[in-house]
Short mmCIF file of C-alpha atoms in Angstrom, two decimals:
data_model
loop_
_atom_site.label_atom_id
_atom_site.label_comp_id
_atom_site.label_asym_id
_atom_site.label_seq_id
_atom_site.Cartn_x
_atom_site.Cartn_y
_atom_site.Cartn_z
CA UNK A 238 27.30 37.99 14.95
CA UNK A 239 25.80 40.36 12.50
CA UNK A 240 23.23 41.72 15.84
CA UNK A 241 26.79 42.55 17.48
CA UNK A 242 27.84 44.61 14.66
CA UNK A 243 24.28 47.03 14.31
CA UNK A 244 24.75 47.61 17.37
CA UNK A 245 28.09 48.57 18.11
CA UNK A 246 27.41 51.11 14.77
CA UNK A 247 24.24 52.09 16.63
CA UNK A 248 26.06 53.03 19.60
CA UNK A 249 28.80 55.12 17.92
CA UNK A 250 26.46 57.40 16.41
CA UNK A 251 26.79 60.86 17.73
CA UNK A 252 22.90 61.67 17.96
CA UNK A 253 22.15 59.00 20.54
CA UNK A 254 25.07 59.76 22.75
CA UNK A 255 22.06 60.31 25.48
CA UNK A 256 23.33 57.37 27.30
CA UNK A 257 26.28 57.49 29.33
CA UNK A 258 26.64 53.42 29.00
CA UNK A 259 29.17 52.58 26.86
CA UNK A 260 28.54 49.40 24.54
CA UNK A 261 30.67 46.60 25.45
CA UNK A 262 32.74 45.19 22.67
CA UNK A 263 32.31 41.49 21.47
CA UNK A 264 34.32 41.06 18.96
CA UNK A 265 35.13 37.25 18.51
CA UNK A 266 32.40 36.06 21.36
CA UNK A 267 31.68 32.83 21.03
CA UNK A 268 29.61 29.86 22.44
CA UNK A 269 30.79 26.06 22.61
CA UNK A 270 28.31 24.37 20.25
CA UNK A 271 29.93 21.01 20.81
CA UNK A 272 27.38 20.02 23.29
CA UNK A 273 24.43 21.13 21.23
CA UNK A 274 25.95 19.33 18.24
CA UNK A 275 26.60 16.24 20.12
CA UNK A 276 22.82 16.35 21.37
CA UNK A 277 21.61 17.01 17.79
CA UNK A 278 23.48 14.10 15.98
CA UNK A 279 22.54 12.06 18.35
CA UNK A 280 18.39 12.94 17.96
CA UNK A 281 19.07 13.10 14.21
CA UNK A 282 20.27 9.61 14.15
CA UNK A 283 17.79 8.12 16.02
CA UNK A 284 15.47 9.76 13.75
CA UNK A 285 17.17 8.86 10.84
CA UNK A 286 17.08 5.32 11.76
CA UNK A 287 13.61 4.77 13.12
CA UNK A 288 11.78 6.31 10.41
CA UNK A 289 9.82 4.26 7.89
CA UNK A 290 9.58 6.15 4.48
CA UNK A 291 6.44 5.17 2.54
CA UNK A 292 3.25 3.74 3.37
CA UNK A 293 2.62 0.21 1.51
CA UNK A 294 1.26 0.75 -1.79
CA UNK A 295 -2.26 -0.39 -2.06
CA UNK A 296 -4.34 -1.57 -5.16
CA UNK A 297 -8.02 -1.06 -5.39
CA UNK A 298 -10.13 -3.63 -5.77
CA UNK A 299 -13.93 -4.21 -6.68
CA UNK A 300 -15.39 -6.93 -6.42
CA UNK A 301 -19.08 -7.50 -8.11
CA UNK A 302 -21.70 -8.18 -4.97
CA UNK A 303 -23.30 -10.81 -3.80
CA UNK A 304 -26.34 -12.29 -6.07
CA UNK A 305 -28.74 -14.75 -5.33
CA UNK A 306 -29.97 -14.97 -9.25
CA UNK A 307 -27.95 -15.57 -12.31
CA UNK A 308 -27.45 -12.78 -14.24
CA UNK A 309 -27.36 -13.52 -17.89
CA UNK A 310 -24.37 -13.03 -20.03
CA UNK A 311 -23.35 -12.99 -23.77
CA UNK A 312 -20.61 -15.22 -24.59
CA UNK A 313 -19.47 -13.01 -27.10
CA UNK A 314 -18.96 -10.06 -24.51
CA UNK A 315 -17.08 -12.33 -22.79
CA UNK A 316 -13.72 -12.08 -22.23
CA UNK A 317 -12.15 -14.69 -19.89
CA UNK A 318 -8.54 -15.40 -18.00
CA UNK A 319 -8.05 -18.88 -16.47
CA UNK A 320 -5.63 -19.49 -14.01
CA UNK A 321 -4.64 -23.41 -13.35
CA UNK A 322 -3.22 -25.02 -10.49
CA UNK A 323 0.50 -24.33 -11.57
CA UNK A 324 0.05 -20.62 -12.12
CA UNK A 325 -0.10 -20.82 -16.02
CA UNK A 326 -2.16 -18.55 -17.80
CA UNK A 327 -5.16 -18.83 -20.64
CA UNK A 328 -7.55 -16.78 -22.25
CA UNK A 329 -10.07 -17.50 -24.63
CA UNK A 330 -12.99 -14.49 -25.90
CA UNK A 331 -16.23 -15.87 -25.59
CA UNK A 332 -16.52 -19.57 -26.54
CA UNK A 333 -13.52 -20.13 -28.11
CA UNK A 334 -11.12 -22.69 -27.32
CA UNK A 335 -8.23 -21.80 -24.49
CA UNK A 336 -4.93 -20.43 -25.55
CA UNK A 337 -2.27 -20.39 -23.54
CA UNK A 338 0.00 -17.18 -22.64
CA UNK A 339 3.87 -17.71 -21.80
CA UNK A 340 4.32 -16.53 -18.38
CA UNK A 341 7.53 -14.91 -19.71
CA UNK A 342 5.28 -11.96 -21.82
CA UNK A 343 2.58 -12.76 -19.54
CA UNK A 344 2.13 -9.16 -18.58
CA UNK A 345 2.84 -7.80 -22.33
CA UNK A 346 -0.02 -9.90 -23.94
CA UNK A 347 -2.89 -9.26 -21.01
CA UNK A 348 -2.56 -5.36 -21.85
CA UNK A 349 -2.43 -6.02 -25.26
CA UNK A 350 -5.16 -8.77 -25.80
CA UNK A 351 -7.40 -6.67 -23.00
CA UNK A 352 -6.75 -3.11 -24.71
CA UNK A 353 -7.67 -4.67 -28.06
CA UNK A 354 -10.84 -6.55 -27.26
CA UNK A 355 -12.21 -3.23 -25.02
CA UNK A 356 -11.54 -1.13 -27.61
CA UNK A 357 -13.42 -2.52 -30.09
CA UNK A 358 -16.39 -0.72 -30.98
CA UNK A 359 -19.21 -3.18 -30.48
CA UNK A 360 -17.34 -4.26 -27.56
CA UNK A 361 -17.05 -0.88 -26.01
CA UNK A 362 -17.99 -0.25 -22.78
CA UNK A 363 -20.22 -3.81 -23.39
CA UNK A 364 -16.75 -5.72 -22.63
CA UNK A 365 -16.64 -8.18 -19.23
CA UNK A 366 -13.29 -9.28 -18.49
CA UNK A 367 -13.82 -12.40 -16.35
CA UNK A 368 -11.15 -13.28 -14.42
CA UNK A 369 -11.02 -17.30 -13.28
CA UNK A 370 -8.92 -18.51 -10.97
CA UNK A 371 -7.75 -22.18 -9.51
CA UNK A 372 -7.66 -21.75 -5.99
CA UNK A 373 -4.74 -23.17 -5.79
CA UNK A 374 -2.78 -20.71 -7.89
CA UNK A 375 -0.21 -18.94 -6.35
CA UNK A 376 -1.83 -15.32 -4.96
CA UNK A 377 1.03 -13.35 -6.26
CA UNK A 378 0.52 -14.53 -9.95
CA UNK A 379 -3.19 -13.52 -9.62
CA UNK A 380 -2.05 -9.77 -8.31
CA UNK A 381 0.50 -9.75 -11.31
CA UNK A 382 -2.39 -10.27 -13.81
CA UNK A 383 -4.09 -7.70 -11.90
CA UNK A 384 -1.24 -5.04 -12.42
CA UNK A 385 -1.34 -5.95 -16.40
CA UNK A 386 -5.29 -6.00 -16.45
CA UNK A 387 -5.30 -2.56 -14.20
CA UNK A 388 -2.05 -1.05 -16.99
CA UNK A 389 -4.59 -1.83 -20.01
CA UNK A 390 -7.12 -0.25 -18.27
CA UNK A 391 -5.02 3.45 -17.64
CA UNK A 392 -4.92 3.12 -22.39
CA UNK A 393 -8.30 2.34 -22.49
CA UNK A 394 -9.28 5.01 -20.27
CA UNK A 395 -7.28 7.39 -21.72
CA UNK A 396 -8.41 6.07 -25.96
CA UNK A 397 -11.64 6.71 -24.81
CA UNK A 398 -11.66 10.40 -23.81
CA UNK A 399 -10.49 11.38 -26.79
CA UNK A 400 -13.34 9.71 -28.27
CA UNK A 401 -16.42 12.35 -28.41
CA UNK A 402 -19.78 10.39 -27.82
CA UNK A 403 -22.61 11.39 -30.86
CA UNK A 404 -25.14 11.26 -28.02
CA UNK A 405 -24.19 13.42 -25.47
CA UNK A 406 -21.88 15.53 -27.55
CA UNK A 407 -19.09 14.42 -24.62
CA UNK A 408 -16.28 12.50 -24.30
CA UNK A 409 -16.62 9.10 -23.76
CA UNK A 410 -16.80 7.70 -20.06
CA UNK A 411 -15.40 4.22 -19.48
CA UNK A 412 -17.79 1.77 -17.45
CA UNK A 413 -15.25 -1.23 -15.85
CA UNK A 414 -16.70 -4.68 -15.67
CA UNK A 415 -14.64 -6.92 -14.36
CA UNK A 416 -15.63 -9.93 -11.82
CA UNK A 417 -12.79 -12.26 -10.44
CA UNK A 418 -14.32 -15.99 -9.71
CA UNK A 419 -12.98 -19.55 -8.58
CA UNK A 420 -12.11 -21.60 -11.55
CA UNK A 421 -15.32 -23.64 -12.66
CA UNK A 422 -14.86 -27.42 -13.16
CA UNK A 423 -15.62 -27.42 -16.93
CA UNK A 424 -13.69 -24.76 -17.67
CA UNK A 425 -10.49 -26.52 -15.75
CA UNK A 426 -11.06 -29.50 -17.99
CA UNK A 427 -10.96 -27.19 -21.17
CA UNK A 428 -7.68 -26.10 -19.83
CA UNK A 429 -6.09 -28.99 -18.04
CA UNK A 430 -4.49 -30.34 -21.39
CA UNK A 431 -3.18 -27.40 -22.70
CA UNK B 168 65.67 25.51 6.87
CA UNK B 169 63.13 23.04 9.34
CA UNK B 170 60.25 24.43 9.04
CA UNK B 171 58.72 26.22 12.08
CA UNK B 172 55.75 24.68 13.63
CA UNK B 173 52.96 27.44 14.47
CA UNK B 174 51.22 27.25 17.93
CA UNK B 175 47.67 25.66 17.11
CA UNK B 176 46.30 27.38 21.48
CA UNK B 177 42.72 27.58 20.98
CA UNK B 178 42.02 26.69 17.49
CA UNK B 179 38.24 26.67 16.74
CA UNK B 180 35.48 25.82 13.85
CA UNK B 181 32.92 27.56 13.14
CA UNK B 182 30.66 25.46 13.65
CA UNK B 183 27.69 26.99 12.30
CA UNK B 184 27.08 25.73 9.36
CA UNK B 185 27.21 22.42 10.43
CA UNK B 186 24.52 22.83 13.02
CA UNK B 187 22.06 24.30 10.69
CA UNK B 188 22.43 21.50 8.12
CA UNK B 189 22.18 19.07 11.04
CA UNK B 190 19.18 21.10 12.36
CA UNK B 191 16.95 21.10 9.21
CA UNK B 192 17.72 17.03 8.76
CA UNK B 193 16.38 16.50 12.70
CA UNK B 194 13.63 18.66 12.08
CA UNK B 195 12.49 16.77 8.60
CA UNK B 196 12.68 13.32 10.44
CA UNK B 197 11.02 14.37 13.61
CA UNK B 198 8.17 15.36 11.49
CA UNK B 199 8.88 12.13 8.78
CA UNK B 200 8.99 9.85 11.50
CA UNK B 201 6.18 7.31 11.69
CA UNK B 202 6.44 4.81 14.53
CA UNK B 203 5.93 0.89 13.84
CA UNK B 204 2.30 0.23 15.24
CA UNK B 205 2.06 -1.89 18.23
CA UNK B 206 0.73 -5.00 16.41
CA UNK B 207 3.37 -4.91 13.81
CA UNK B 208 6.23 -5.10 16.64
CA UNK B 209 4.58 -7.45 18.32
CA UNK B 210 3.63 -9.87 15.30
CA UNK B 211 5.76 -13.09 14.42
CA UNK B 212 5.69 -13.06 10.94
CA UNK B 213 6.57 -10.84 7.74
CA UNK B 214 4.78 -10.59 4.69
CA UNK B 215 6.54 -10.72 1.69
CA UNK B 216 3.99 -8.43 -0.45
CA UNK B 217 2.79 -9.17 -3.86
CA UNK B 218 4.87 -7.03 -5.97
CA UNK B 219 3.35 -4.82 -9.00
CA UNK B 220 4.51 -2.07 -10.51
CA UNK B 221 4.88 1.64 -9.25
CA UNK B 222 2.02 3.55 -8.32
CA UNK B 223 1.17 6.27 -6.30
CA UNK B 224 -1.86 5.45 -4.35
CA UNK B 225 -1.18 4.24 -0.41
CA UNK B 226 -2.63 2.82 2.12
CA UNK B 227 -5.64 4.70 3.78
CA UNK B 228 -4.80 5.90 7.31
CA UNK B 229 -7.49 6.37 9.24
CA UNK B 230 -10.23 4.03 10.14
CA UNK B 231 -8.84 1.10 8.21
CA UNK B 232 -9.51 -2.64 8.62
CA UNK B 233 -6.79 -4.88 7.70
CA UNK B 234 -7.10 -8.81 6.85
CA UNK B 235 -3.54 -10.25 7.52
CA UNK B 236 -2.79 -13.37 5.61
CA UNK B 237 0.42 -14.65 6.66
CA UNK B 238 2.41 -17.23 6.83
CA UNK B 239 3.67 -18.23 10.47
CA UNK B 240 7.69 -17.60 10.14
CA UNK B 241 8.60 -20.77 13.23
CA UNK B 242 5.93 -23.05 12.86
CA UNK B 243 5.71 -22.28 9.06
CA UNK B 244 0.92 -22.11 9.21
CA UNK B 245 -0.88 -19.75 7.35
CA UNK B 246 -3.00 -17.51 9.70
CA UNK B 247 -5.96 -14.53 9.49
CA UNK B 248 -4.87 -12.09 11.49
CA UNK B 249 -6.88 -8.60 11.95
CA UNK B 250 -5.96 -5.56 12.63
CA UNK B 251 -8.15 -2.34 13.26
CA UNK B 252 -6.94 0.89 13.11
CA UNK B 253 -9.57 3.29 15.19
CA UNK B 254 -8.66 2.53 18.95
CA UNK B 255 -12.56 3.20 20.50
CA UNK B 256 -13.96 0.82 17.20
CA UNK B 257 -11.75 -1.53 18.36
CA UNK B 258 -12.56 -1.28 21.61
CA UNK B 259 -16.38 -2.04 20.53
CA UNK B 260 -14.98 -4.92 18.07
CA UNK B 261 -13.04 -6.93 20.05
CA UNK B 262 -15.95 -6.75 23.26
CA UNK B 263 -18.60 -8.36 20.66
CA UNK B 264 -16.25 -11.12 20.22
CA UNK B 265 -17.12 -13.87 22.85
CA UNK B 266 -13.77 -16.18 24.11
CA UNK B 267 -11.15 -13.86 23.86
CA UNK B 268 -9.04 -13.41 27.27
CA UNK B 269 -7.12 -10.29 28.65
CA UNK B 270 -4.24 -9.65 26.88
CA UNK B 271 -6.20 -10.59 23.24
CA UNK B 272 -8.45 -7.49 24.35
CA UNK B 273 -6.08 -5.08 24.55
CA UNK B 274 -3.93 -5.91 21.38
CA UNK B 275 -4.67 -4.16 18.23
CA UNK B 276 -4.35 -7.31 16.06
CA UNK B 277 -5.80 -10.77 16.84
CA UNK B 278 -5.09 -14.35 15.19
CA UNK B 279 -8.39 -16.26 13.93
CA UNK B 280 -10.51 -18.46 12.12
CA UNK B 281 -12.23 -17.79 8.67
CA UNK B 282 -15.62 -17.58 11.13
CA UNK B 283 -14.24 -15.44 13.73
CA UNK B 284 -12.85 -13.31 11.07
CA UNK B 285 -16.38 -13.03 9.35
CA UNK B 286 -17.90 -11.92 12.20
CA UNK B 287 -15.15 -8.99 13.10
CA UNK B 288 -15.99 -7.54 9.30
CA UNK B 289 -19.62 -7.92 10.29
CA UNK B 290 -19.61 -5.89 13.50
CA UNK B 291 -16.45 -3.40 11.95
CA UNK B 292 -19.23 -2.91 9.43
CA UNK B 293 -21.95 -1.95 12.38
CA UNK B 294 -19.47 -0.15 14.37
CA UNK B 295 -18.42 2.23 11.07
CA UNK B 296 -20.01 1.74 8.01
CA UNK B 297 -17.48 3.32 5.86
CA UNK B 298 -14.47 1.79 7.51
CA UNK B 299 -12.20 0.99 4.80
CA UNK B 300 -10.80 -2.50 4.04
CA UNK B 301 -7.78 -4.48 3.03
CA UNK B 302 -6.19 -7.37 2.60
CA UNK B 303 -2.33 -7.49 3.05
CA UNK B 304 -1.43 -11.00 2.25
CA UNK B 305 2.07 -13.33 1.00
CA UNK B 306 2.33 -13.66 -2.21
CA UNK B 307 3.16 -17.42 -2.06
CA UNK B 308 0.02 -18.20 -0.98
CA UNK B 309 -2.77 -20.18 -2.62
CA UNK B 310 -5.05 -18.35 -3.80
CA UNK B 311 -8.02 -20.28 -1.60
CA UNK B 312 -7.22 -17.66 1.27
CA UNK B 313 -7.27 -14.86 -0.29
CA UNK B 314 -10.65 -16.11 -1.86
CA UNK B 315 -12.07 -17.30 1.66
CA UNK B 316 -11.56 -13.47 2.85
CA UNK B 317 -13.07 -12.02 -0.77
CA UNK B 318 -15.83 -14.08 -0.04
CA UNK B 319 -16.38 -12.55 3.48
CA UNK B 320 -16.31 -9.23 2.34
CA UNK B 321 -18.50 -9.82 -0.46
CA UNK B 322 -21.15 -11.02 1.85
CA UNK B 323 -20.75 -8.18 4.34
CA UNK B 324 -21.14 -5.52 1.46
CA UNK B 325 -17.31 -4.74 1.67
CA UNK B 326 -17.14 -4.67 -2.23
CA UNK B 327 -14.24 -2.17 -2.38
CA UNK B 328 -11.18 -2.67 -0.84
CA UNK B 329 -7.47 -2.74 -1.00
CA UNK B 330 -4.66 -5.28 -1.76
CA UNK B 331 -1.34 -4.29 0.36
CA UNK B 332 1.15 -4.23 -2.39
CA UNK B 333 4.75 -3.64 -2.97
CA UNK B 334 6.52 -1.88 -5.75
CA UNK B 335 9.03 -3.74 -8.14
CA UNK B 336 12.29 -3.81 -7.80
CA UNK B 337 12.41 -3.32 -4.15
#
């Protein structure tokens, strides 16, 4: 509409009166959209209603390779989960006897109980979070413990930069060890009370 | 006084606006839009996703394995199922597999056993090294299967990959 009105102002101005065509007036032209709106609500809805939004969310795993020879650990830097049969939760840090977390604050106490044992500083860095699990546990309890383990991680991470290391004169860098393993039979019957 | 009704001959909208608006939303779809892959129209089963909570990192796109653990939604089995992404890898996948007839060569996602499934990982792995893995599986599984496929990937070297999850509260 605006194009129709430079150049009707174009046309009246005295210096270009060259031409002898005179400039047709438009005022109020107009075009029937309704057939290019019908067209477009119609491709817009099919859009609209085929599209899927996100991609699934993914979580990164990593799992320890395969060894022929056993690799030697300390108990004390040692810090396992169990997972029984019925989806109830244990830890216990290095030998110590099983306790039992309420699947209610289940994901509350793994970030705490895993933030607090990594951080500690002969522990640092040193830390293996073992993660054991029944094979008969349901697989979206294990993935939940997963979340909590992977939310303590993100604090630790982050307590740990701030840290400055006396070696390098850096800030600290955090080295994960984590394994996830079928339940052993001895340490099911340490649990299978509880 | 009755009030005198005015002649209403020709009466237009502009309808201008309206097309614009309507314009911009077409265009953001069209270019949103991702169609459903051919093996997830044609499978008979959904996954209800483990759920966890809100993060930003997705699924990989290209060149991706996936190791479908699902749970049969008529006859109520748990399944492997695998899917491969690149069309020519799958292509050279799905030939090294002895057994399989016509129409299991030409879909994108096949149903087998734990040994079947080992040796698809094995000859992804030869095919494209850095192929990149996951496992989407129900969460109301036991854990055994999820294990089973671990296990797999741990022997073929596959020690990073990917559980398909879903975010809370959706």
């Amino acid at each position: 509409m605006s194009g129709g009105g430079e150049g009707l102002s174009l046309g009246a101005k005295p210096k270009r009166g060259n031409s002898k065509r005179k400039v047709k007036k438009r005022v109020g032209f107009r075009i029937d959209m309704t057939p290019l709106v019908d067209i477009t609500f119609l491709l817009l809805t099919f859009f609209m209603l085929t599209t899927t939004m996100a991609a699934p969310q993914v979580m990164e795993m990593s799992i320890p390779p395969e060894i022929t020879e056993q690799v030697e650990v300390k108990a004390s830097e040692l810090l396992s989960f169990f997972v029984r049969d019925d989806g109830e939760l244990f830890f216990a840090m290095g030998q110590d006897e099983p306790e039992k977390i309420e699947s209610k604050e289940m994901v509350k106490k793994v970030k705490e109980i895993s933030i607090r044992e990594n951080l500690k500083p002969e522990l640092e860095n040193k830390l293996i979070v073992g993660l054991y699990v029944s094979t008969e546990a349901p697989y979206g309890e294990i993935v939940s413990i997963l979340d909590a383990l992977n939310q303590a991680e993100a604090v630790i991470v982050d307590k740990l930069s701030k840290d400055i290391d006396p070696e390098t004169g850096k800030p600290k860098e955090r080295k994960r060890r984590f394994t996830i393993a079928p339940l052993l039979e001895d340490q099911l019957n340490q649990i299978k009370e509880l | 006084m009755p009030k005198v009704k005015k002649k209403r001959v020709g009466f237009t909208i502009d309808m201008t606006p309206l097309v614009d608006i309507t314009f911009l939303l077409l265009t953001f779809f069209m270019f949103t839009a991702k169609f459903k892959s051919d093996a997830e129209s044609q499978q008979k089963f959904t996954i209800q996703r483990p759920k966890v909570t809100p993060d930003t990192t997705t699924i990989p796109q290209n060149d991706l394995a996936v190791i479908k653990v699902a749970i049969d939604s008529v006859t109520l089995d748990t399944n492997y199922y695998y899917e491969l992404s690149n069309e020519t890898d799958r292509e050279k996948v799905w030939n090294s597999i002895e057994g399989l007839n016509e129409e299991q060569r030409s879909s994108p996602q096949l149903k087998v056993s734990v040994e079947v499934l080992n040796q698809l990982v094995q000859n992804t792995r030869l095919v494209r090294a850095n192929t990149k893995f996951a496992i989407d599986a129900d969460r109301r599984l036991r854990f055994k299967w999820i294990d089973d496929a671990m296990n797999i990937l741990r022997k073929n070297k596959a020690t990073v990959f990917n559980f398909v999850t879903e975010k809370e509260g959706m």
